[in-house]
Short mmCIF file of C-alpha atoms and ligand atoms in Angstrom, two decimals:
data_model
loop_
_atom_site.label_atom_id
_atom_site.label_comp_id
_atom_site.label_asym_id
_atom_site.label_seq_id
_atom_site.Cartn_x
_atom_site.Cartn_y
_atom_site.Cartn_z
CA MET A 1 23.60 -8.88 -3.76
CA THR A 2 21.04 -11.31 -2.00
CA ALA A 3 18.71 -13.19 -4.24
CA VAL A 4 15.36 -12.14 -3.21
CA GLN A 5 15.19 -7.78 -3.34
CA ARG A 6 14.64 -6.04 0.40
CA ARG A 7 12.00 -3.98 -0.51
CA GLY A 8 12.39 -1.07 1.99
CA PRO A 9 12.30 -1.23 5.79
CA ARG A 10 10.63 -4.12 7.41
CA PHE A 11 9.61 -5.03 10.79
CA THR A 12 10.51 -8.13 12.25
CA VAL A 13 7.62 -9.43 14.64
CA GLN A 14 8.73 -12.49 17.12
CA GLY A 15 4.62 -13.92 17.67
CA GLY A 16 3.02 -15.19 20.85
CA ALA A 17 3.10 -11.69 23.36
CA VAL A 18 0.75 -11.13 25.43
CA LEU A 19 -0.24 -7.69 25.06
CA ARG A 20 -0.54 -5.95 28.53
CA GLY A 21 -0.48 -1.90 29.76
CA SER A 22 -1.48 0.84 28.43
CA VAL A 23 -1.45 3.28 24.91
CA ARG A 24 -2.22 6.94 23.99
CA ILE A 25 -3.75 7.28 20.82
CA SER A 26 -2.13 9.88 18.12
CA GLY A 27 -4.52 12.57 16.31
CA ALA A 28 -7.00 11.30 13.27
CA LYS A 29 -5.26 10.29 10.47
CA ASN A 30 -8.49 11.27 7.97
CA ALA A 31 -9.29 14.51 9.79
CA ALA A 32 -5.36 16.16 10.22
CA LEU A 33 -5.03 15.88 6.75
CA ALA A 34 -7.85 17.34 5.46
CA PHE A 35 -7.40 20.10 8.51
CA MET A 36 -4.34 20.44 6.34
CA CYS A 37 -5.77 21.32 3.18
CA ALA A 38 -8.47 23.99 5.15
CA ALA A 39 -5.81 25.79 6.04
CA LEU A 40 -5.74 27.27 2.77
CA LEU A 41 -9.16 28.20 3.04
CA THR A 42 -7.48 31.69 5.22
CA ASP A 43 -4.68 34.00 4.94
CA GLU A 44 -3.98 33.77 8.62
CA PRO A 45 -2.11 31.06 10.19
CA VAL A 46 -4.05 28.14 11.26
CA THR A 47 -2.89 26.07 13.78
CA LEU A 48 -3.51 22.43 13.90
CA GLU A 49 -2.27 20.44 17.46
CA ASN A 50 -2.55 16.94 17.58
CA VAL A 51 -1.53 15.97 14.17
CA PRO A 52 0.02 12.32 14.10
CA ALA A 53 3.95 12.36 13.02
CA ILE A 54 2.93 9.97 9.94
CA ARG A 55 4.29 9.88 6.28
CA ASP A 56 0.65 11.05 4.96
CA ALA A 57 1.57 14.36 6.76
CA THR A 58 4.83 14.96 5.83
CA SER A 59 4.19 14.87 2.61
CA LEU A 60 1.35 16.41 2.46
CA GLY A 61 2.80 19.53 4.56
CA GLU A 62 5.17 19.18 1.27
CA LEU A 63 2.70 19.34 -0.85
CA LEU A 64 0.91 22.52 0.67
CA THR A 65 4.46 23.94 0.97
CA SER A 66 4.99 24.07 -2.75
CA LEU A 67 2.14 25.68 -3.45
CA GLY A 68 3.74 28.64 -1.73
CA ALA A 69 2.10 27.83 1.81
CA THR A 70 5.04 28.18 4.89
CA VAL A 71 4.59 25.04 7.35
CA ASP A 72 6.29 25.40 10.83
CA ARG A 73 6.49 22.52 13.80
CA PRO A 74 6.68 25.04 16.79
CA ALA A 75 6.31 21.95 18.81
CA PRO A 76 6.13 18.09 18.54
CA ASN A 77 2.82 17.43 16.68
CA THR A 78 2.33 21.10 15.54
CA LEU A 79 1.24 22.56 12.55
CA ARG A 80 0.87 26.17 11.88
CA ILE A 81 0.22 27.00 8.49
CA ASP A 82 0.31 29.74 6.81
CA ALA A 83 -1.06 30.53 3.49
CA GLY A 84 -1.01 33.66 3.40
CA GLU A 85 1.49 33.72 0.40
CA VAL A 86 -0.28 31.16 -1.91
CA ASN A 87 0.93 31.79 -5.61
CA VAL A 88 0.90 28.52 -7.11
CA TYR A 89 -2.85 26.62 -7.92
CA GLU A 90 -1.62 23.11 -9.45
CA ALA A 91 -0.86 20.57 -7.16
CA PRO A 92 2.98 19.03 -7.92
CA SER A 93 1.94 15.35 -9.52
CA GLU A 94 4.64 13.08 -8.00
CA LEU A 95 3.22 15.47 -4.17
CA ILE A 96 -0.77 14.72 -4.99
CA THR A 97 -0.13 10.98 -5.95
CA GLU A 98 1.51 10.36 -2.39
CA ASN A 99 -1.95 10.49 -1.00
CA ARG A 100 -6.15 9.99 -1.33
CA ALA A 101 -5.69 12.92 0.48
CA SER A 102 -3.62 15.35 -1.31
CA PHE A 103 -6.90 16.08 -3.96
CA GLN A 104 -8.34 18.43 -1.32
CA VAL A 105 -6.13 21.01 -1.87
CA MET A 106 -8.45 21.43 -4.85
CA GLY A 107 -11.31 22.86 -3.43
CA PRO A 108 -9.96 25.33 -1.17
CA LEU A 109 -7.63 26.66 -4.29
CA LEU A 110 -10.99 26.69 -6.40
CA ALA A 111 -12.78 29.01 -3.62
CA CYS A 112 -10.23 31.09 -2.64
CA HIS A 113 -8.22 31.58 -5.92
CA GLY A 114 -10.65 30.42 -8.84
CA TYR A 115 -8.12 28.43 -9.87
CA ALA A 116 -7.35 24.66 -9.26
CA SER A 117 -5.59 22.21 -10.90
CA SER A 118 -4.04 18.01 -9.88
CA VAL A 119 -3.68 14.82 -11.24
CA PRO A 120 -5.97 12.57 -9.56
CA PRO A 121 -4.92 11.61 -6.24
CA GLY A 122 -2.98 8.48 -4.90
CA GLY A 123 -3.45 6.87 -1.63
CA ASP A 124 -4.13 3.23 -1.21
CA VAL A 125 -5.04 0.87 -4.33
CA ILE A 126 -8.19 -0.45 -2.81
CA GLY A 127 -10.54 -0.61 -5.25
CA GLN A 128 -11.80 2.46 -7.91
CA ARG A 129 -11.58 5.22 -5.99
CA PRO A 130 -13.47 8.13 -8.52
CA ILE A 131 -13.67 11.80 -7.86
CA ASP A 132 -16.35 12.44 -9.91
CA VAL A 133 -18.30 13.65 -6.40
CA HIS A 134 -15.78 16.24 -5.83
CA LEU A 135 -16.38 17.44 -9.36
CA GLY A 136 -19.72 17.73 -9.20
CA GLY A 137 -20.26 19.25 -5.79
CA PHE A 138 -17.07 22.01 -8.09
CA GLU A 139 -19.86 22.13 -11.03
CA ALA A 140 -23.09 22.72 -9.26
CA MET A 141 -21.40 25.57 -7.50
CA GLY A 142 -20.57 26.74 -10.86
CA ALA A 143 -16.94 25.75 -11.89
CA VAL A 144 -15.88 24.95 -15.28
CA VAL A 145 -14.35 21.35 -14.54
CA THR A 146 -11.44 20.52 -17.67
CA ARG A 147 -9.35 17.38 -18.11
CA GLU A 148 -6.41 18.19 -19.55
CA GLY A 149 -3.63 16.20 -20.62
CA GLU A 150 -3.93 14.06 -16.92
CA HIS A 151 -4.98 17.27 -15.04
CA PHE A 152 -8.27 18.05 -13.54
CA VAL A 153 -8.33 21.84 -13.89
CA ALA A 154 -11.41 23.24 -12.22
CA ARG A 155 -12.44 26.86 -12.33
CA ALA A 156 -14.76 29.30 -10.88
CA PRO A 157 -17.55 31.83 -12.52
CA GLU A 158 -16.93 35.16 -12.96
CA GLY A 159 -17.77 36.25 -8.89
CA GLY A 160 -16.66 33.21 -7.94
CA LEU A 161 -18.37 29.85 -6.42
CA ARG A 162 -22.14 30.50 -6.17
CA GLY A 163 -23.30 28.11 -3.27
CA ALA A 164 -26.12 25.01 -4.50
CA ARG A 165 -28.00 22.38 -3.88
CA ILE A 166 -25.78 19.70 -4.29
CA PHE A 167 -26.55 15.93 -4.22
CA MET A 168 -23.98 13.47 -3.92
CA ASP A 169 -24.23 9.66 -5.48
CA TYR A 170 -21.92 8.08 -3.18
CA PRO A 171 -21.84 10.00 1.44
CA SER A 172 -17.58 10.20 -0.27
CA VAL A 173 -15.94 11.09 2.64
CA SER A 174 -13.19 13.49 1.66
CA GLY A 175 -15.61 14.60 -1.28
CA THR A 176 -17.66 15.89 1.38
CA GLN A 177 -14.22 17.15 3.05
CA ASN A 178 -13.76 19.60 -0.26
CA VAL A 179 -17.26 20.23 -1.70
CA MET A 180 -17.38 21.41 2.29
CA MET A 181 -14.53 23.66 2.38
CA ALA A 182 -15.47 25.24 -1.43
CA ALA A 183 -18.52 26.29 -0.33
CA ALA A 184 -17.15 27.64 3.36
CA LEU A 185 -16.79 30.64 1.30
CA ALA A 186 -18.66 30.85 -1.98
CA LYS A 187 -21.89 32.98 -2.83
CA GLY A 188 -25.23 31.96 -0.81
CA GLU A 189 -26.01 28.65 0.64
CA SER A 190 -25.32 25.60 -0.48
CA ILE A 191 -27.34 21.52 0.90
CA ILE A 192 -24.87 18.99 0.64
CA VAL A 193 -27.25 15.89 0.45
CA ASN A 194 -26.40 12.65 1.26
CA ALA A 195 -23.35 13.87 3.24
CA ALA A 196 -20.72 11.84 4.39
CA THR A 197 -20.80 11.73 8.64
CA GLU A 198 -17.66 10.21 9.61
CA PRO A 199 -16.76 12.30 13.08
CA GLU A 200 -13.89 13.36 10.71
CA VAL A 201 -15.81 15.40 8.38
CA GLN A 202 -18.08 16.17 11.35
CA GLU A 203 -14.42 17.84 13.18
CA LEU A 204 -13.79 19.23 10.11
CA ALA A 205 -16.83 20.86 10.22
CA ARG A 206 -15.92 22.54 13.88
CA LEU A 207 -12.80 23.33 12.32
CA LEU A 208 -14.58 25.67 9.71
CA ASN A 209 -16.77 27.44 12.07
CA ALA A 210 -13.81 27.74 14.40
CA MET A 211 -12.37 29.51 11.43
CA GLY A 212 -15.72 31.74 10.85
CA ALA A 213 -17.31 29.75 8.55
CA LYS A 214 -20.75 28.66 9.44
CA VAL A 215 -22.00 25.12 8.72
CA SER A 216 -24.97 23.27 10.38
CA GLY A 217 -26.52 19.81 10.35
CA ILE A 218 -22.67 18.69 11.20
CA GLY A 219 -22.82 14.58 11.56
CA GLN A 220 -26.61 15.09 9.52
CA GLN A 221 -26.50 13.33 5.69
CA ILE A 222 -28.38 16.70 5.28
CA MET A 223 -25.59 19.72 5.39
CA HIS A 224 -26.41 23.20 5.38
CA ILE A 225 -23.48 25.60 4.37
CA GLU A 226 -23.70 29.53 4.51
CA GLY A 227 -21.38 31.08 2.46
CA VAL A 228 -18.85 33.53 4.30
CA GLU A 229 -16.64 36.41 2.45
CA ARG A 230 -13.34 35.15 4.19
CA LEU A 231 -12.72 33.03 6.73
CA HIS A 232 -9.72 33.72 9.21
CA GLY A 233 -6.83 31.73 11.50
CA THR A 234 -7.61 29.82 14.31
CA THR A 235 -5.98 26.88 16.66
CA PHE A 236 -7.41 23.53 16.85
CA ARG A 237 -6.67 19.94 17.84
CA VAL A 238 -7.04 16.86 15.74
CA MET A 239 -9.86 14.37 17.26
CA SER A 240 -8.11 10.54 18.10
CA ASP A 241 -7.85 8.04 15.40
CA ARG A 242 -10.57 6.10 15.86
CA ILE A 243 -8.84 3.38 13.34
CA GLU A 244 -5.60 3.29 15.16
CA ALA A 245 -7.69 3.06 18.67
CA GLY A 246 -9.19 0.08 16.61
CA THR A 247 -6.12 -1.58 15.99
CA TYR A 248 -4.86 -1.50 19.43
CA ALA A 249 -8.26 -3.00 20.72
CA ILE A 250 -8.44 -5.92 18.11
CA ALA A 251 -4.91 -6.24 19.63
CA ALA A 252 -5.78 -6.71 22.87
CA ALA A 253 -8.37 -8.94 22.44
CA MET A 254 -6.11 -10.76 19.35
CA THR A 255 -3.94 -11.40 21.72
CA GLY A 256 -5.86 -12.41 24.90
CA GLY A 257 -4.60 -9.08 26.99
CA ASP A 258 -5.80 -6.21 29.10
CA VAL A 259 -4.93 -2.60 27.10
CA THR A 260 -6.22 0.36 28.24
CA LEU A 261 -6.66 2.74 25.43
CA GLU A 262 -5.56 6.53 26.72
CA GLU A 263 -6.94 9.63 24.53
CA ALA A 264 -8.91 7.34 22.65
CA PRO A 265 -12.86 8.57 20.51
CA VAL A 266 -14.76 6.05 22.77
CA ASP A 267 -17.82 7.85 21.82
CA VAL A 268 -17.90 7.16 18.15
CA MET A 269 -16.34 3.34 18.14
CA ASP A 270 -19.94 1.90 18.74
CA ALA A 271 -19.44 -0.71 16.21
CA THR A 272 -16.16 -1.87 17.25
CA TRP A 273 -17.01 -1.78 20.99
CA ALA A 274 -20.18 -3.77 19.74
CA LYS A 275 -18.18 -6.50 17.15
CA LEU A 276 -15.09 -7.31 19.91
CA GLU A 277 -17.88 -7.69 22.57
CA ALA A 278 -19.27 -10.28 20.38
CA THR A 279 -15.96 -12.01 19.71
CA GLY A 280 -15.25 -12.15 23.17
CA ALA A 281 -13.69 -9.86 24.30
CA THR A 282 -14.27 -7.76 27.48
CA ILE A 283 -14.71 -3.20 27.03
CA GLU A 284 -15.00 -1.38 29.86
CA ARG A 285 -15.44 2.58 29.17
CA LEU A 286 -13.51 4.32 31.99
CA GLY A 287 -14.20 7.66 31.10
CA GLU A 288 -14.80 9.84 27.89
CA SER A 289 -11.27 9.21 26.39
CA CYS A 290 -10.19 6.04 27.89
CA VAL A 291 -11.55 2.35 27.49
CA ARG A 292 -9.99 -1.11 28.64
CA VAL A 293 -10.05 -3.87 26.29
CA SER A 294 -8.88 -7.25 27.63
CA ARG A 295 -10.12 -11.33 26.70
CA SER A 296 -9.60 -13.77 28.55
CA GLY A 297 -12.13 -16.63 28.07
CA PRO A 298 -12.37 -17.95 23.32
CA LEU A 299 -12.70 -16.02 20.67
CA ARG A 300 -15.71 -16.47 19.10
CA ALA A 301 -16.61 -16.04 15.08
CA ILE A 302 -19.00 -13.36 14.20
CA SER A 303 -20.09 -11.85 10.78
CA PHE A 304 -20.33 -8.01 9.57
CA GLN A 305 -19.85 -5.65 6.92
CA ALA A 306 -17.80 -3.12 6.61
CA LEU A 307 -19.90 -0.06 6.02
CA PRO A 308 -20.02 4.02 6.11
CA TYR A 309 -20.22 5.40 9.39
CA PRO A 310 -21.35 5.06 11.90
CA GLY A 311 -21.79 1.33 11.04
CA LEU A 312 -17.86 -0.54 11.14
CA ALA A 313 -15.49 1.45 9.55
CA THR A 314 -13.59 -0.16 6.49
CA ASP A 315 -10.45 0.84 7.64
CA LEU A 316 -10.98 -1.66 10.25
CA HIS A 317 -12.52 -4.46 7.94
CA ALA A 318 -8.21 -6.06 7.70
CA PRO A 319 -7.17 -6.08 11.05
CA MET A 320 -10.40 -7.62 12.07
CA ALA A 321 -10.32 -10.33 9.68
CA ALA A 322 -6.66 -10.82 11.34
CA LEU A 323 -8.73 -11.14 15.23
CA LEU A 324 -11.01 -13.83 13.49
CA THR A 325 -8.83 -16.20 12.34
CA GLN A 326 -7.96 -16.81 15.87
CA ALA A 327 -12.15 -17.00 16.33
CA GLN A 328 -13.44 -20.57 17.15
CA GLY A 329 -16.01 -21.36 13.67
CA VAL A 330 -16.94 -19.28 10.44
CA SER A 331 -16.94 -15.91 9.77
CA ILE A 332 -18.24 -13.91 7.52
CA ILE A 333 -16.50 -9.81 6.16
CA HIS A 334 -18.97 -8.39 3.51
CA GLU A 335 -17.30 -5.11 2.60
CA ARG A 336 -19.50 -2.51 1.39
CA VAL A 337 -17.72 -0.02 0.89
CA PHE A 338 -14.65 -0.18 -1.54
CA ASP A 339 -14.55 -2.94 -4.53
CA ASN A 340 -10.48 -4.10 -3.54
CA ARG A 341 -10.32 -4.05 0.42
CA MET A 342 -8.78 -7.69 -0.09
CA LEU A 343 -5.13 -7.57 -0.52
CA TYR A 344 -4.26 -8.43 3.12
CA VAL A 345 -5.90 -12.42 2.68
CA GLY A 346 -3.37 -13.25 0.20
CA GLU A 347 -0.81 -12.23 3.13
CA LEU A 348 -2.68 -13.41 5.84
CA ARG A 349 -3.21 -17.16 3.60
CA LYS A 350 1.04 -17.71 3.45
CA MET A 351 0.84 -16.89 7.44
CA GLY A 352 -1.60 -20.31 7.29
CA ALA A 353 -5.31 -18.23 8.10
CA GLU A 354 -7.69 -20.41 6.11
CA ILE A 355 -9.43 -17.42 4.38
CA VAL A 356 -10.73 -17.15 1.28
CA SER A 357 -12.58 -14.00 -0.68
CA THR A 358 -15.47 -13.91 -2.61
CA GLY A 359 -15.46 -10.60 -4.58
CA SER A 360 -16.41 -7.89 -2.14
CA SER A 361 -16.16 -11.14 0.64
CA ALA A 362 -14.41 -13.12 2.93
CA ILE A 363 -15.01 -16.58 4.87
CA LEU A 364 -12.63 -17.49 7.64
CA SER A 365 -11.91 -20.91 9.62
CA GLY A 366 -10.59 -20.63 12.49
CA PRO A 367 -8.87 -20.90 14.47
CA ALA A 368 -6.28 -21.54 11.98
CA PRO A 369 -2.06 -21.92 13.58
CA LEU A 370 -0.49 -19.59 12.10
CA HIS A 371 3.12 -19.49 11.11
CA GLY A 372 6.05 -16.60 11.11
CA SER A 373 6.39 -15.86 7.67
CA ARG A 374 7.00 -13.57 4.93
CA VAL A 375 4.75 -11.50 3.96
CA ARG A 376 4.09 -7.17 2.68
CA ALA A 377 1.91 -4.65 3.90
CA LEU A 378 0.11 -3.98 0.94
CA ASP A 379 -1.70 -0.65 2.23
CA VAL A 380 -2.13 1.05 5.54
CA ARG A 381 -5.02 -1.01 6.52
CA ALA A 382 -3.22 -4.66 5.07
CA GLY A 383 -0.54 -4.02 6.66
CA ALA A 384 -2.29 -3.44 10.35
CA SER A 385 -3.72 -6.40 9.63
CA VAL A 386 0.01 -8.75 9.07
CA MET A 387 1.07 -6.64 12.02
CA LEU A 388 -1.81 -8.36 13.78
CA ALA A 389 -1.21 -11.57 12.72
CA ALA A 390 2.21 -11.74 13.70
CA LEU A 391 1.35 -10.97 17.03
CA VAL A 392 -0.16 -14.49 17.80
CA ALA A 393 2.19 -16.81 14.99
CA GLN A 394 4.35 -18.83 15.99
CA GLY A 395 7.96 -17.62 14.86
CA THR A 396 9.05 -15.14 13.02
CA THR A 397 7.05 -12.75 10.97
CA THR A 398 9.01 -10.27 8.99
CA VAL A 399 6.59 -7.92 7.26
CA GLU A 400 7.84 -5.47 4.39
CA GLU A 401 6.95 -2.22 2.95
CA ILE A 402 6.31 -1.19 6.11
CA THR A 403 6.58 2.66 4.81
CA HIS A 404 2.50 2.06 4.08
CA LEU A 405 2.16 1.24 7.67
CA ASP A 406 4.62 4.33 8.03
CA ARG A 407 2.00 6.11 5.88
CA GLY A 408 -0.50 5.58 8.50
CA TYR A 409 0.30 4.90 12.13
CA GLU A 410 2.89 7.03 14.24
CA ARG A 411 5.17 4.78 15.76
CA LEU A 412 3.73 1.79 15.83
CA GLU A 413 7.02 -0.80 16.67
CA GLU A 414 7.10 1.66 19.59
CA LYS A 415 3.67 1.65 20.80
CA LEU A 416 3.44 -1.94 20.51
CA ARG A 417 6.91 -2.66 21.99
CA GLY A 418 5.40 -0.26 24.90
CA LEU A 419 2.71 -3.04 25.12
CA GLY A 420 5.02 -5.98 25.71
CA ALA A 421 5.15 -6.54 21.77
CA GLU A 422 8.50 -7.98 20.58
CA VAL A 423 8.73 -5.58 17.17
CA GLU A 424 12.13 -4.53 15.89
CA ARG A 425 11.87 -2.13 12.55
CA SER A 426 15.60 -2.75 10.61
N1 LIG B 1 -16.77 6.71 -4.18
C1 LIG B 1 -17.38 7.39 -5.29
N2 LIG B 1 -16.83 8.84 -5.99
C2 LIG B 1 -16.58 9.34 -5.67
C3 LIG B 1 -15.56 8.98 -4.15
C4 LIG B 1 -15.46 8.25 -4.32
O1 LIG B 1 -18.44 6.45 -6.35
O2 LIG B 1 -16.33 10.65 -6.11
C5 LIG B 1 -16.73 5.94 -4.17
C6 LIG B 1 -14.98 4.77 -3.68
O3 LIG B 1 -15.27 4.79 -4.64
C7 LIG B 1 -16.38 4.11 -2.92
C8 LIG B 1 -16.55 5.10 -1.70
O4 LIG B 1 -17.22 6.10 -2.45
O5 LIG B 1 -16.02 3.00 -3.24
C9 LIG B 1 -15.95 5.49 -0.21
O6 LIG B 1 -14.56 6.44 -0.93
P1 LIG B 1 -14.76 8.04 0.10
O7 LIG B 1 -14.74 8.69 -1.01
O8 LIG B 1 -15.50 7.89 1.02
O9 LIG B 1 -13.53 7.14 0.87
P2 LIG B 1 -12.36 8.31 0.66
O10 LIG B 1 -12.05 10.01 0.83
O11 LIG B 1 -11.54 8.27 -0.64
C10 LIG B 1 -11.28 8.26 3.20
C11 LIG B 1 -10.17 7.61 3.96
C12 LIG B 1 -10.14 6.41 4.13
C13 LIG B 1 -10.70 5.90 4.20
C14 LIG B 1 -12.69 6.24 3.68
C15 LIG B 1 -13.77 5.58 4.01
C16 LIG B 1 -8.80 9.70 3.51
C17 LIG B 1 -7.72 10.59 3.08
N3 LIG B 1 -9.28 8.14 3.39
O12 LIG B 1 -11.26 8.20 1.83
O13 LIG B 1 -9.09 5.71 5.01
O14 LIG B 1 -11.15 4.02 4.32
O15 LIG B 1 -12.96 7.44 3.19
O16 LIG B 1 -14.30 5.63 5.26
O17 LIG B 1 -9.98 10.67 4.50
C18 LIG B 1 -7.71 4.67 5.88
O18 LIG B 1 -7.18 5.09 6.34
O19 LIG B 1 -6.44 3.35 5.67
C19 LIG B 1 -8.09 5.21 4.27
C20 LIG B 1 -8.29 4.45 3.14
#
């Protein structure tokens, strides 16, 4: 028994490597998870290709199975989901609290079966993560939503959900996805006003259309959905993960490396490219899904805001902060999506970063020499931030609680090692 208790598996990172080579970007977590829920909208099989092998997808697969769906893996990164036998409409609490996306079973269950029940979803503790936008959308379509103990219970009206004009207080990503899925099978037209426009939302709309839905205004803040009687099965490929791609791009720039990202969603990452260029990185588009990121000169301090799409993604806030610890001058970050995305700050400070946070802003002075430390991956992206910092730190860093990283990054250590980093899992 050691004096200090160990918190599950960990990464040990030897700092100092310059990343070079190429890395293939995996399927997008936040698209794949929504797609898996969308499979509940039909009694025919839905085959999803390019699903990342991450813990969030595994736990959501378990959740779908517990509802009565069959989830097969006919090939690596391919899931075949058959919801023809779904007969449980209450999501088990222990699986719902595993991740945020699981709450998106509510819309499909409500639309298909007229009833859905769930405790509030889990996910990273990155601020208050209300679900009023989701529930308000269901209510606008005629559902009655009640709180029964810890559960939110939604019941469709006699005759099923009715299309409605739905104003969202905030363009919530999973809220838009949840309501869009419910509206796909409602009677009549729904108009979502102030819809999220994130690429993962757009791709869900395209998947729904491939299943026979009638969604238009894709990528716009006002989206139209003409409800249909039924949806059918399809085969659909999950888009590449812009956050994973951004994380490796930042790693390349941060280490003064030269990395080619293959199968990257280059065209939906303008904010990332603009901000990395401002820090002194060189971005060379080699094709619609291939981009080379390198840096030879010094890193410059920048300011940025984390915003809904097409602004710089909040999920890249913490990774970008790691890079800015090495930039010459004072950088300022404003987080404008979540109210607690600063968990990485304390961990980077342990490594020597000069960073302070004031509410939703962080101020960094650099370059600050970082030293190997024992740190924690406190959420998926805070974890990515400390991993990046570890790459440039002097000495060895131990990153604990890496189950958070496993939730969102496929084969992280393998991919980093492929680029020359020294990373071990133990
Ligand atoms: N919000 C509300 N009411 C709601 C829902 C959200 O006020 O009913 C507010 C939240 O409080 C927050 C803001 O809206 O301030 C954004 O939340 P949103 O609902 O858009 O986020 P989410 O759907 O919970 C998804 C991703 C997150 C990503 C955000 C923003 C999934 C499973 N998660 O979360 O991904 O940060 O959109 O782009 O799709 C991650 O991958 O690390 C991650 C956290």
